[in-house]
Coordinates of C-alpha atoms and ligand atoms in Angstrom, one line a residue:
M1 CA 158.1 -217.7 1.1
D2 CA 161.7 -216.7 1.8
L3 CA 161.2 -217.3 5.5
F4 CA 164.7 -218.5 6.3
E5 CA 166.4 -215.6 4.7
T6 CA 164.2 -212.8 6.2
S7 CA 164.1 -214.3 9.7
A8 CA 167.8 -214.1 10.2
R9 CA 168.2 -210.5 11.3
S10 CA 171.6 -209.0 12.0
G11 CA 171.0 -207.4 15.4
D12 CA 171.1 -208.7 18.9
A13 CA 168.6 -211.3 20.2
A14 CA 165.0 -210.4 19.5
P15 CA 161.8 -212.4 19.2
L16 CA 160.6 -213.0 15.7
A17 CA 157.2 -211.4 14.7
P18 CA 154.4 -213.7 15.7
R19 CA 153.5 -214.8 12.1
A20 CA 157.1 -215.4 11.2
A21 CA 157.6 -217.4 14.4
K22 CA 154.6 -219.5 13.8
G23 CA 155.6 -220.3 10.2
L24 CA 159.2 -220.9 11.0
S25 CA 158.4 -223.3 13.9
A26 CA 156.0 -225.3 11.9
A27 CA 158.5 -225.6 9.1
I28 CA 161.2 -226.7 11.5
R29 CA 158.9 -229.2 13.3
N30 CA 158.5 -231.0 10.0
L31 CA 162.1 -230.7 9.0
A32 CA 163.4 -232.1 12.3
G33 CA 160.6 -234.6 12.9
W34 CA 159.8 -233.1 16.3
D35 CA 156.4 -233.6 18.0
R36 CA 156.3 -229.8 18.5
A37 CA 158.3 -226.7 18.0
Y38 CA 157.7 -223.7 20.2
P39 CA 156.7 -220.5 18.3
E40 CA 157.6 -218.4 21.4
S41 CA 161.1 -219.8 21.2
A42 CA 161.8 -218.3 17.7
I43 CA 164.3 -215.6 18.0
S44 CA 166.9 -214.0 15.8
H45 CA 170.4 -213.4 17.0
L46 CA 173.4 -212.0 15.0
G47 CA 172.7 -213.3 11.6
A48 CA 170.8 -216.5 12.6
W49 CA 167.5 -217.7 14.0
I50 CA 166.9 -220.3 16.8
V51 CA 163.9 -222.4 17.4
A52 CA 163.4 -225.0 20.2
G53 CA 161.3 -228.1 20.1
R54 CA 160.7 -231.5 21.5
K55 CA 160.2 -235.1 20.4
G56 CA 158.7 -237.0 23.3
T57 CA 160.8 -236.0 26.2
A58 CA 163.9 -235.4 24.0
R59 CA 164.9 -231.7 23.6
G60 CA 165.8 -230.3 20.2
V61 CA 167.3 -227.0 19.0
A62 CA 167.5 -225.8 15.4
V63 CA 169.7 -222.9 14.3
G64 CA 169.5 -221.5 10.8
F65 CA 171.3 -218.9 8.7
P66 CA 171.6 -217.9 5.0
A67 CA 173.6 -220.6 3.1
G68 CA 177.3 -219.8 3.0
K69 CA 176.9 -217.1 5.8
R70 CA 177.4 -219.0 9.0
P71 CA 177.8 -216.5 11.9
R72 CA 180.8 -216.9 14.0
W73 CA 178.8 -217.3 17.3
T74 CA 177.5 -220.7 16.0
S75 CA 180.9 -222.2 15.6
G76 CA 180.8 -224.1 18.9
L77 CA 177.5 -225.9 17.8
K78 CA 177.9 -229.4 16.6
G79 CA 174.8 -231.0 14.8
A80 CA 173.5 -232.4 11.7
Q81 CA 173.6 -229.8 8.9
T82 CA 170.8 -229.7 6.4
S83 CA 169.5 -227.1 4.0
A84 CA 166.0 -225.9 3.3
Q85 CA 164.7 -223.0 1.2
G86 CA 168.2 -221.5 0.7
A87 CA 169.1 -221.6 4.3
T88 CA 171.5 -223.8 6.2
V89 CA 169.9 -225.4 9.3
L90 CA 171.8 -227.1 12.1
L91 CA 169.6 -229.6 13.9
L92 CA 171.0 -230.1 17.4
D93 CA 169.9 -232.6 20.0
G94 CA 169.3 -230.7 23.3
T95 CA 172.2 -232.5 25.1
H96 CA 174.5 -231.0 27.8
E97 CA 177.1 -230.3 25.1
T98 CA 174.6 -228.4 22.9
L99 CA 173.1 -226.3 25.8
R100 CA 176.5 -225.6 27.2
A101 CA 177.7 -224.3 23.8
L102 CA 174.5 -222.2 23.5
R103 CA 175.0 -220.8 27.0
E104 CA 178.6 -219.9 26.1
A105 CA 177.6 -218.2 22.9
L106 CA 174.4 -216.4 23.9
P107 CA 174.7 -213.9 26.8
F108 CA 170.9 -214.2 27.6
L109 CA 171.4 -217.9 28.4
Q110 CA 174.3 -217.4 30.7
P111 CA 173.1 -217.3 34.3
Q112 CA 173.6 -214.0 36.1
P113 CA 173.6 -212.9 39.8
T114 CA 170.4 -211.5 41.0
G115 CA 172.0 -208.5 42.7
K116 CA 169.8 -206.2 44.7
T117 CA 166.7 -206.6 42.5
P118 CA 163.9 -208.4 44.3
S119 CA 164.2 -212.0 43.1
F120 CA 162.1 -215.2 43.0
G121 CA 163.7 -218.5 43.3
F122 CA 162.2 -221.4 41.4
G123 CA 163.3 -224.9 42.1
D124 CA 162.4 -227.2 39.2
R125 CA 162.3 -230.8 40.3
T126 CA 160.9 -232.0 36.9
G127 CA 163.2 -230.0 34.7
M128 CA 160.2 -228.9 32.7
A129 CA 158.7 -226.2 34.8
T130 CA 160.7 -223.2 33.5
P131 CA 158.2 -221.9 30.9
G132 CA 155.4 -221.8 33.6
H133 CA 157.8 -220.1 36.1
L134 CA 158.7 -217.4 33.6
L135 CA 155.0 -216.8 32.7
A136 CA 154.1 -216.4 36.4
L137 CA 156.7 -213.6 36.8
K138 CA 155.9 -211.8 33.6
G139 CA 155.8 -208.0 34.1
S140 CA 156.4 -208.3 37.8
G141 CA 159.8 -206.7 38.1
F142 CA 161.2 -209.8 39.9
F143 CA 164.4 -211.3 38.7
P144 CA 164.0 -215.1 38.2
N145 CA 166.5 -217.6 39.8
L146 CA 165.5 -220.5 37.6
A147 CA 167.9 -223.2 38.4
Q148 CA 167.6 -223.2 42.1
Q149 CA 168.1 -226.6 43.5
S150 CA 169.5 -227.8 46.9
I151 CA 172.0 -230.6 47.1
R152 CA 169.4 -232.5 49.0
E153 CA 166.9 -232.2 46.1
M154 CA 169.5 -233.2 43.5
T155 CA 170.4 -236.2 45.6
R156 CA 166.8 -237.2 46.0
T157 CA 165.9 -236.9 42.4
Q158 CA 169.2 -238.3 41.2
R159 CA 170.0 -235.2 39.1
A160 CA 173.5 -233.7 38.7
P161 CA 174.0 -229.9 39.0
A162 CA 174.7 -229.8 35.2
E163 CA 171.4 -231.4 34.4
V164 CA 169.5 -228.9 36.5
L165 CA 171.2 -226.0 34.8
D166 CA 170.6 -227.6 31.3
A167 CA 166.9 -227.8 32.1
A168 CA 166.8 -224.1 33.0
V169 CA 168.8 -223.0 29.9
F170 CA 166.5 -225.1 27.6
G171 CA 163.4 -223.7 29.4
A172 CA 164.6 -220.1 28.9
L173 CA 165.3 -220.8 25.3
Q174 CA 161.9 -222.6 24.9
A175 CA 160.1 -219.6 26.4
G176 CA 162.0 -217.1 24.3
H177 CA 163.2 -215.4 27.6
L178 CA 165.8 -212.8 26.7
T179 CA 166.0 -210.7 29.8
G180 CA 168.3 -212.9 32.0
F181 CA 168.0 -215.4 34.8
G182 CA 170.0 -216.7 37.8
A183 CA 171.1 -220.1 38.9
D184 CA 171.2 -220.8 42.6
A185 CA 173.0 -223.7 44.1
D186 CA 171.0 -223.9 47.3
H187 CA 172.1 -225.2 50.8
L188 CA 175.6 -226.1 49.9
K189 CA 177.2 -227.7 53.0
T190 CA 180.6 -228.8 51.8
L191 CA 183.5 -227.6 49.6
D192 CA 182.8 -230.5 47.4
D193 CA 179.2 -229.2 46.9
V194 CA 180.6 -225.8 46.0
D195 CA 183.0 -227.3 43.5
R196 CA 180.4 -229.3 41.7
C197 CA 177.9 -226.5 41.3
A198 CA 180.6 -223.9 40.4
E199 CA 181.9 -226.2 37.7
A200 CA 178.3 -226.8 36.4
G201 CA 177.9 -223.1 35.9
F202 CA 175.8 -221.9 38.9
V203 CA 176.4 -218.2 39.9
S204 CA 174.5 -217.9 43.1
F205 CA 175.8 -219.9 46.0
T206 CA 173.7 -220.4 49.2
L207 CA 176.1 -221.4 51.9
D208 CA 174.8 -223.4 54.8
A209 CA 177.4 -224.1 57.5
I210 CA 174.9 -226.2 59.5
E211 CA 177.5 -229.0 60.1
K212 CA 179.5 -226.5 62.2
V213 CA 176.6 -224.9 63.9
I214 CA 175.9 -225.9 67.5
D215 CA 172.1 -225.9 67.2
A216 CA 171.5 -226.8 70.9
A217 CA 173.1 -223.6 72.3
P218 CA 169.8 -221.8 73.1
R219 CA 168.6 -224.9 74.9
M220 CA 171.7 -225.4 77.1
N221 CA 171.7 -224.6 80.8
D222 CA 174.1 -221.9 81.9
A223 CA 176.8 -224.3 83.0
D224 CA 176.7 -226.3 79.7
L225 CA 176.7 -223.0 77.8
E226 CA 179.7 -221.8 79.6
Q227 CA 181.6 -225.0 79.0
A228 CA 180.7 -224.9 75.3
Y229 CA 181.7 -221.3 75.2
Q230 CA 185.2 -222.2 76.6
K231 CA 185.5 -224.9 73.9
I232 CA 184.9 -222.4 71.2
L233 CA 187.5 -220.0 72.7
A234 CA 190.0 -222.9 72.6
E235 CA 189.1 -224.0 69.1
V236 CA 188.5 -220.9 67.1
P237 CA 191.5 -218.5 67.0
A238 CA 189.4 -215.4 66.3
A239 CA 187.0 -216.1 69.3
K240 CA 189.4 -214.4 71.8
G241 CA 188.5 -211.0 70.5
W242 CA 184.8 -211.5 70.5
E243 CA 184.1 -210.9 74.1
K244 CA 185.7 -207.4 73.9
K245 CA 183.9 -206.6 70.7
Y246 CA 180.4 -207.7 71.6
S247 CA 179.8 -208.8 75.2
G248 CA 177.6 -206.5 77.1
K249 CA 177.2 -204.1 74.2
T250 CA 174.0 -202.8 72.6
F251 CA 174.0 -202.0 68.9
T252 CA 171.3 -199.6 67.7
F253 CA 170.2 -199.3 64.1
E254 CA 167.9 -196.8 62.4
K255 CA 167.0 -195.5 65.9
K256 CA 164.5 -198.3 66.3
V257 CA 166.2 -201.6 66.5
A258 CA 168.4 -202.2 69.5
V259 CA 170.3 -205.5 69.6
R260 CA 171.6 -206.4 73.0
M261 CA 174.5 -208.7 73.3
E262 CA 174.6 -209.3 77.0
G263 CA 174.8 -212.4 79.1
R264 CA 173.2 -215.4 77.4
A265 CA 172.5 -213.6 74.2
F266 CA 176.2 -213.0 73.5
R267 CA 177.2 -216.5 74.7
E268 CA 174.5 -218.3 72.7
A269 CA 175.5 -216.5 69.5
I270 CA 179.1 -217.3 69.9
V271 CA 178.5 -221.0 70.8
K272 CA 176.0 -221.5 68.1
Y273 CA 178.0 -219.9 65.2
G274 CA 181.5 -219.6 66.4
R275 CA 182.8 -222.6 64.5
A276 CA 180.5 -221.7 61.5
I277 CA 182.2 -218.4 60.8
P278 CA 185.6 -219.7 59.6
Y279 CA 183.8 -222.5 57.7
W280 CA 181.6 -219.9 55.8
V281 CA 184.7 -218.0 55.0
E282 CA 186.4 -221.1 53.6
M283 CA 183.3 -221.9 51.5
G284 CA 183.1 -218.3 50.3
K285 CA 186.8 -218.3 49.4
R286 CA 186.2 -221.5 47.4
V287 CA 183.4 -219.8 45.5
Y288 CA 185.5 -216.7 44.6
Q289 CA 188.3 -219.0 43.6
K290 CA 186.2 -221.2 41.3
K291 CA 184.2 -218.3 39.8
K292 CA 187.1 -215.8 39.4
D293 CA 186.2 -215.3 35.7
R294 CA 182.5 -214.7 36.2
P295 CA 180.3 -212.5 38.4
C296 CA 178.7 -214.6 41.2
E297 CA 177.0 -214.0 44.5
I298 CA 176.7 -215.6 47.9
E299 CA 173.7 -216.1 50.3
I300 CA 174.2 -217.0 53.9
A301 CA 171.6 -219.4 55.1
V302 CA 170.7 -220.4 58.7
D303 CA 167.0 -221.1 58.0
E304 CA 167.4 -224.8 58.7
T305 CA 168.8 -224.3 62.2
G306 CA 166.5 -225.4 65.1
A307 CA 165.8 -222.1 66.8
V308 CA 164.7 -218.7 65.6
T309 CA 167.6 -216.5 64.5
T310 CA 168.0 -213.6 66.9
G311 CA 169.2 -210.1 66.1
A312 CA 172.3 -210.8 68.1
E313 CA 173.1 -213.8 65.9
H314 CA 172.5 -211.8 62.7
V315 CA 174.7 -209.0 63.8
F316 CA 177.5 -211.4 64.9
I317 CA 177.4 -213.5 61.7
T318 CA 177.2 -210.5 59.4
R319 CA 180.0 -208.5 61.1
E320 CA 182.4 -211.4 61.3
L321 CA 181.9 -212.4 57.8
T322 CA 182.1 -209.0 56.2
E323 CA 185.3 -208.3 58.3
R324 CA 186.8 -211.3 56.7
G325 CA 186.1 -209.9 53.3
M326 CA 183.0 -211.8 52.4
I327 CA 180.3 -210.0 50.5
F328 CA 176.9 -211.5 50.4
Q329 CA 173.8 -210.7 48.6
G330 CA 171.3 -212.5 50.8
F331 CA 170.8 -213.7 54.4
A332 CA 168.2 -216.4 55.2
P333 CA 167.2 -216.3 58.9
R334 CA 165.2 -219.0 60.6
F335 CA 162.0 -217.2 61.2
V336 CA 159.5 -217.5 64.1
G337 CA 156.5 -219.8 63.5
E338 CA 156.3 -222.6 61.0
F339 CA 157.3 -222.4 57.3
E340 CA 156.0 -225.9 56.5
K341 CA 156.4 -227.1 53.0
G342 CA 153.5 -226.4 50.6
V343 CA 151.1 -224.9 53.1
D344 CA 150.4 -221.4 54.5
Y345 CA 152.4 -219.8 57.3
K346 CA 151.5 -221.1 60.8
G347 CA 152.2 -218.8 63.7
E348 CA 151.8 -215.3 65.1
R349 CA 151.9 -213.0 62.1
K350 CA 152.7 -209.9 64.2
V351 CA 155.6 -211.5 65.9
L352 CA 156.9 -212.6 62.5
E353 CA 156.4 -209.1 61.1
D354 CA 158.5 -207.6 63.9
S355 CA 161.3 -210.0 63.3
V356 CA 161.3 -209.5 59.5
I357 CA 161.5 -205.8 60.1
E358 CA 164.4 -206.3 62.5
H359 CA 166.3 -208.5 60.1
A360 CA 165.6 -206.1 57.2
V361 CA 166.9 -203.1 59.3
L362 CA 170.1 -205.2 60.1
A363 CA 170.6 -206.1 56.5
R364 CA 170.3 -202.4 55.4
A365 CA 172.7 -201.4 58.1
H366 CA 175.3 -203.9 56.9
G367 CA 175.5 -203.3 53.2
G368 CA 171.9 -203.7 52.0
Y369 CA 171.7 -207.4 51.2
K370 CA 168.4 -209.1 50.7
I371 CA 166.4 -211.0 53.3
S372 CA 165.9 -214.4 51.8
V373 CA 162.7 -216.4 52.6
H374 CA 163.0 -220.1 52.2
S375 CA 160.2 -222.6 51.9
G376 CA 158.3 -219.7 50.6
S377 CA 155.7 -221.4 48.5
D378 CA 152.0 -221.1 49.5
K379 CA 152.6 -218.5 52.3
F380 CA 149.9 -216.3 50.9
S381 CA 148.9 -214.7 54.2
I382 CA 152.3 -213.2 54.8
Y383 CA 153.4 -212.1 51.3
P384 CA 152.2 -208.5 51.5
M385 CA 153.9 -208.1 54.9
I386 CA 157.2 -209.5 53.6
A387 CA 157.3 -207.1 50.6
K388 CA 156.5 -204.1 52.8
A389 CA 158.7 -205.1 55.9
T390 CA 161.8 -205.6 53.7
Q391 CA 161.0 -202.5 51.6
G392 CA 161.1 -204.8 48.6
R393 CA 164.6 -206.0 49.3
F394 CA 164.0 -209.7 49.5
H395 CA 164.4 -213.0 47.8
L396 CA 161.7 -215.7 47.9
K397 CA 162.5 -219.4 47.4
T398 CA 160.1 -222.0 46.2
A399 CA 160.9 -225.5 44.9
G400 CA 158.2 -228.0 45.7
T401 CA 155.5 -226.2 43.5
S402 CA 157.2 -227.6 40.4
W403 CA 156.5 -231.0 41.7
M404 CA 153.1 -230.3 43.2
E405 CA 151.8 -229.0 39.9
A406 CA 153.1 -232.1 38.2
V407 CA 151.2 -234.1 40.7
R408 CA 148.1 -232.1 39.8
V409 CA 148.6 -233.0 36.1
I410 CA 149.2 -236.6 36.9
A411 CA 146.0 -236.8 39.1
R412 CA 143.9 -235.1 36.3
K413 CA 145.3 -236.9 33.3
D414 CA 146.4 -240.3 34.4
P415 CA 144.6 -241.4 37.6
S416 CA 145.9 -244.9 37.5
L417 CA 149.5 -243.7 37.3
F418 CA 148.7 -241.3 40.2
R419 CA 147.3 -244.1 42.3
E420 CA 150.4 -246.2 41.8
I421 CA 152.7 -243.4 42.7
C422 CA 150.6 -242.3 45.6
D423 CA 150.4 -245.8 47.0
T424 CA 154.2 -246.2 46.9
V425 CA 155.1 -242.9 48.3
R426 CA 152.7 -243.1 51.2
G427 CA 154.8 -246.0 52.4
Q428 CA 157.9 -243.8 52.2
F429 CA 156.4 -240.7 53.9
A430 CA 157.8 -241.5 57.4
K431 CA 161.3 -241.6 56.0
D432 CA 161.0 -238.8 53.5
R433 CA 159.6 -236.3 55.9
A434 CA 162.5 -236.7 58.3
S435 CA 164.5 -233.7 57.0
Y436 CA 161.4 -231.5 56.3
H437 CA 159.4 -229.2 58.3
I438 CA 155.8 -230.5 58.0
S439 CA 152.9 -231.8 60.1
G440 CA 150.8 -233.7 57.4
D441 CA 149.4 -236.9 58.7
P442 CA 148.8 -239.8 56.3
A443 CA 146.4 -241.4 58.8
K444 CA 144.0 -238.5 58.0
V445 CA 144.1 -239.0 54.3
P446 CA 142.1 -241.7 52.5
A447 CA 144.2 -244.1 50.4
P448 CA 144.1 -243.3 46.7
L449 CA 142.4 -246.6 45.9
T450 CA 139.3 -245.6 47.9
L451 CA 138.9 -242.3 46.1
K452 CA 137.0 -241.5 42.9
D453 CA 139.2 -240.1 40.0
A454 CA 137.5 -236.7 40.4
D455 CA 138.6 -236.5 44.1
L456 CA 142.3 -237.3 43.7
E457 CA 143.4 -233.8 43.0
R458 CA 141.4 -232.2 45.8
V459 CA 142.6 -234.7 48.5
Y460 CA 146.3 -234.9 47.4
V461 CA 147.0 -231.5 45.9
V462 CA 144.5 -229.0 47.4
E463 CA 144.0 -230.2 51.0
D464 CA 146.9 -229.7 53.4
D465 CA 147.5 -233.2 54.7
G466 CA 147.5 -234.9 51.3
R467 CA 149.5 -232.1 49.8
Q468 CA 152.3 -232.4 52.4
I469 CA 152.6 -236.1 51.8
M470 CA 153.1 -235.6 48.1
H471 CA 155.2 -232.6 48.7
V472 CA 158.0 -234.3 50.5
T473 CA 157.9 -237.7 48.7
Y474 CA 159.0 -236.5 45.3
G475 CA 162.4 -238.3 45.6
S476 CA 160.6 -241.6 46.2
A477 CA 158.4 -241.0 43.2
F478 CA 161.3 -240.2 40.9
T479 CA 163.6 -242.9 42.1
A480 CA 161.4 -246.0 42.9
K481 CA 162.5 -249.0 40.9
D482 CA 161.1 -252.4 40.1
D483 CA 162.8 -255.7 40.9
G484 CA 164.7 -255.5 37.7
G485 CA 166.2 -252.2 38.6
R486 CA 164.0 -250.2 36.1
W487 CA 162.4 -246.9 37.1
L488 CA 158.9 -247.5 38.2
F489 CA 157.6 -244.0 37.6
R490 CA 160.3 -241.6 36.5
D491 CA 160.1 -242.1 32.7
R492 CA 156.3 -242.3 32.8
I493 CA 156.0 -239.0 34.7
F494 CA 158.3 -237.2 32.3
A495 CA 156.4 -238.7 29.3
L496 CA 153.1 -237.5 30.7
L497 CA 154.4 -234.0 31.5
A498 CA 155.8 -233.8 27.9
K499 CA 152.5 -234.8 26.5
E500 CA 150.5 -232.5 28.8
E501 CA 153.1 -229.8 28.7
D502 CA 150.7 -226.9 28.0
L503 CA 148.5 -227.9 31.0
Y504 CA 151.6 -228.2 33.2
T505 CA 152.8 -224.8 32.2
D506 CA 149.4 -223.3 32.7
C507 CA 149.0 -224.8 36.2
L508 CA 152.4 -223.5 37.2
K509 CA 151.6 -220.1 35.9
K510 CA 148.3 -220.0 37.7
H511 CA 149.5 -221.2 41.1
L512 CA 152.7 -219.1 41.1
S513 CA 151.0 -215.9 39.8
R514 CA 149.1 -215.9 43.1
H515 CA 152.4 -215.7 44.9
V516 CA 153.7 -212.9 42.7
K517 CA 150.5 -210.9 43.1
G518 CA 150.6 -211.2 46.9
L519 CA 154.2 -209.9 47.0
K520 CA 153.4 -206.6 45.3
I521 CA 156.9 -205.4 44.9
R522 CA 155.8 -202.3 43.0
G523 CA 154.0 -201.0 46.1
A524 CA 157.0 -202.0 48.3
K525 CA 159.3 -199.9 46.0
R526 CA 157.0 -196.9 46.3
A527 CA 157.1 -197.2 50.0
T528 CA 160.9 -197.1 49.9
V529 CA 160.8 -193.9 47.9
Q530 CA 158.4 -192.2 50.3
A531 CA 160.5 -193.2 53.4
Ligands
ZN601 ZN1 166.5 -223.1 53.0

């Protein structure tokens, strides 16, 4: 069989036919000594073919082409060269250098901005979740933001931005995903955060100016608010013009949304965000400067502020930023009610709907950016409303699911490892929950040692209290060390996920497909057309 010759087609990237893909991946698995090669990864691209595989947790990539006809795009790839059946095969370790070179050579592995397409953000805390994420979105019309990780998550899991992007690039290759993906550096709070993520290759930048936000403004009494307002006037040069521009005015949009900026509403908005405006602009300028050669996009996030984002605040932030030349593709308000991690929405759904509609109207009136919903996993009861209220112009972020489905796999396949992890992280819960929005109570959850194997998944993955404990303690699970400074669980978790990769992928697909179905963007798009 002249498999190697015939598989190297000359056109742009395309999947190999299923039989050829199966045969080629089996041959490469043997040649490379991998545990597995992924048939769905087998593609042809400009005179060569590519196959991805794994040995244990180590990633591998093979690139083959007819002997003596090395395509120019492969010139940046450095690996052992061997020959088989008349073809030259490069066997590459899936290192940062390899994945970076592949990303530079293959346009479909280069992250892209999400633009105005409805998009779904997938944080991947294990670095192995991408194939399941992509399967969940298949045929949905959503654009995937694969490498979506906040600085907080990277710190807690001790992963650098480049590692997070590498994992997404390899996952896309592994899944044979040729239609593009984004990479979102989430909740960046400093210029240094921007630099690190821009250099790593991220193209979406979620800018969070929380360090400059005066979160207490809505809770101040009138005298304190006035004093804080005077301070902003003294500190922020642009603030002098704000009174004339906004105070006492009512802004009306689409004949149905009236935003009143009188009295306290005006002063609260200025005090809360007055210092954040120039800081956002500074961070935005840094993004444009760092990414001047590549398309990129910005999201403005206030979802981690303490009080619900008002229409007045939205109008003020948006107008001031756009006047200073900032273009952004998404705005993440702090919504009414509780968006706790890993569980359904808690709060008045009608009130939430009114506020989502208001923010969506304001977004349409100011350039048509997307409304971004953070902590979006497991909010099944509000998905249809979000799709409809935003007329399909939204971005949904999830992150913890990648970890929670790993927890499910561990509970099912290695109960004793699960008990060790669970016992350790239960002790860390009080500390780990501090920066998260949750109400889970460990006192209500039986200790893992008292549970039968068959009950671990139900108590710690399905039921809310146990689920929230596991949801926020991922950092402790990944970074716990023994007395000798060795990882307690990290390597064992990765080894188990590599061994049970198909189950992990399947669990992710199953759980996240439910999200995608609820969001029904096709229906939402139709609604836009009718309106
Ligand atoms: Zn957020």
